[in-house]
Coordinates of C-alpha atoms in Angstrom, one line a residue:
X11 CA -0.1 0.0 0.0
X12 CA 1.5 3.5 -1.0
X13 CA 1.3 6.1 1.7
X14 CA -1.5 8.1 0.1
X15 CA -3.6 5.0 0.0
X16 CA -3.7 4.6 3.7
X17 CA -6.9 5.8 5.8
X18 CA -6.8 9.4 6.6
X19 CA -6.5 10.5 10.0
X20 CA -7.6 13.7 11.9
X21 CA -4.1 15.0 12.1
X22 CA -3.9 14.9 8.4
X23 CA -6.5 17.6 8.1
X24 CA -4.4 19.9 10.0
X25 CA -1.1 19.0 8.2
X26 CA -2.9 19.3 4.7
X27 CA -4.6 22.7 5.5
X28 CA -1.4 24.2 7.0
X29 CA 0.5 22.9 4.1
X30 CA -1.3 25.1 1.7
X31 CA 0.2 28.7 0.9
X32 CA -1.0 31.8 2.5
X33 CA -2.6 29.9 5.2
X34 CA -3.5 31.3 8.6
X35 CA -4.9 29.6 11.4
X36 CA -7.6 31.1 13.8
X37 CA -8.8 29.5 16.8
X38 CA -12.5 29.5 18.2
X39 CA -13.7 30.0 21.7
X40 CA -13.3 26.3 22.5
X41 CA -9.9 26.2 20.7
X42 CA -11.3 24.8 17.6
X43 CA -8.9 25.4 14.4
X44 CA -10.3 27.5 11.8
X45 CA -8.0 27.4 8.6
X46 CA -8.0 30.5 6.4
X47 CA -6.5 31.9 3.1
X48 CA -6.9 35.6 2.5
X49 CA -9.1 35.8 5.6
X50 CA -11.6 33.4 4.3
X51 CA -12.2 30.0 6.0
X52 CA -11.7 27.0 3.8
X53 CA -11.7 24.1 6.5
X54 CA -12.6 24.3 10.3
X55 CA -13.3 22.0 13.3
X56 CA -16.8 22.7 14.5
X57 CA -18.0 22.9 18.0
X58 CA -20.8 20.7 18.7
X59 CA -24.2 22.3 17.2
X60 CA -28.0 21.1 17.5
X61 CA -27.9 20.4 13.8
X62 CA -25.3 17.7 13.8
X63 CA -26.6 14.8 16.2
X64 CA -26.4 11.1 16.8
X65 CA -29.6 9.8 15.3
X66 CA -29.8 7.2 18.0
X67 CA -28.8 9.1 21.2
X68 CA -29.5 12.6 20.0
X69 CA -26.2 13.8 21.2
X70 CA -24.5 16.4 19.4
X71 CA -21.5 15.3 17.4
X72 CA -18.2 16.7 19.0
X73 CA -16.0 16.1 15.9
X74 CA -17.5 17.8 12.8
X75 CA -15.1 19.2 10.3
X76 CA -16.3 21.5 7.7
X77 CA -14.6 21.8 4.2
X78 CA -15.6 24.2 1.7
X79 CA -16.2 23.0 -1.9
X80 CA -16.1 24.6 -5.4
X81 CA -19.6 24.4 -6.1
X82 CA -23.3 23.1 -5.1
X83 CA -22.6 20.1 -7.7
X84 CA -19.7 19.3 -5.9
X85 CA -21.3 19.1 -2.7
X86 CA -24.2 17.0 -4.1
X87 CA -21.7 14.5 -5.5
X88 CA -20.0 14.2 -2.0
X89 CA -23.3 14.0 0.1
X90 CA -25.6 12.0 -2.2
X91 CA -24.2 8.5 -1.4
X92 CA -25.5 7.6 2.0
X93 CA -22.5 5.4 2.7
X94 CA -20.2 8.3 2.1
X95 CA -18.5 9.9 5.3
X96 CA -19.7 13.3 4.0
X97 CA -23.0 15.0 5.1
X98 CA -24.8 18.3 5.3
X99 CA -27.5 19.7 7.5
X100 CA -30.3 21.9 6.9
X101 CA -28.1 24.8 8.5
X102 CA -25.7 24.4 5.7
X103 CA -28.3 24.5 2.9
X104 CA -27.1 26.7 0.2
X105 CA -23.7 26.8 1.6
X106 CA -20.8 25.5 -0.5
X107 CA -19.4 23.1 2.3
X108 CA -19.6 19.5 3.4
X109 CA -19.5 18.1 6.8
X110 CA -17.4 15.1 8.1
X111 CA -17.1 13.5 11.5
X112 CA -13.3 13.1 12.5
X113 CA -14.2 9.7 13.8
X114 CA -15.0 8.7 10.0
X115 CA -12.2 10.2 8.4
X116 CA -10.5 6.8 8.0
X117 CA -13.4 5.7 5.5
X118 CA -11.1 8.3 3.2
X119 CA -7.7 7.7 1.8
X120 CA -4.9 10.2 2.5
X121 CA -5.2 10.8 -1.3
X122 CA -9.1 11.7 -1.3
X123 CA -8.6 13.8 2.0
X124 CA -5.8 15.6 0.0
X125 CA -8.0 16.4 -2.9
X126 CA -10.8 17.6 -0.6
X127 CA -8.5 19.9 1.2
X128 CA -7.1 21.2 -1.9
X129 CA -10.4 21.8 -3.5
X130 CA -11.4 23.6 -0.4
X131 CA -8.5 26.0 -0.3
X132 CA -8.9 26.6 -4.4
X133 CA -12.6 27.6 -3.5
X134 CA -11.5 30.3 -1.0
X135 CA -8.3 31.4 -2.3
X136 CA -8.0 34.7 -4.4
X137 CA -8.1 33.8 -8.4
X138 CA -4.3 35.0 -8.3
X139 CA -3.3 32.8 -5.6
X140 CA -5.2 29.9 -6.9
X141 CA -4.0 30.3 -10.6
X142 CA -0.3 30.5 -9.2
X143 CA -0.8 27.4 -7.2
X144 CA -2.4 25.4 -10.2
X145 CA 0.4 26.5 -12.4
X146 CA 2.9 25.0 -9.8
X147 CA 0.9 21.9 -9.9
X148 CA 0.2 21.1 -13.4
X149 CA -0.7 17.4 -12.6
X150 CA -3.8 18.4 -10.7
X151 CA -7.0 19.3 -12.1
X152 CA -8.6 22.6 -11.3

């Protein structure tokens, strides 16, 4: 198994987000990391909220991560399969983002997570920064 085919982990989200250019990290009141490019969030660790709960216990999920996506169609592609770890809630209707529980990151490979983080960054970076990054990474699709 190649390194990027291994299951993704929580710490990979941090490493990948911090590895993108021009990234700053803010921290919420609970110490949750919010990764930004040009002052715009592209990945953030969400505090437990009433819209993301365990369907059996009703308890709020403590491990939700939000990723921006390029478009509504990208969002639909990620959340339409019920077996996918990605989901959304009515709170995020009309918002170009998807949610995933950190406890389910292992259902993704590191390669898949890398693509999600890169797409999140590209969706929020300025056109100039995104174009420069894509020029430096010609093997990746925009």
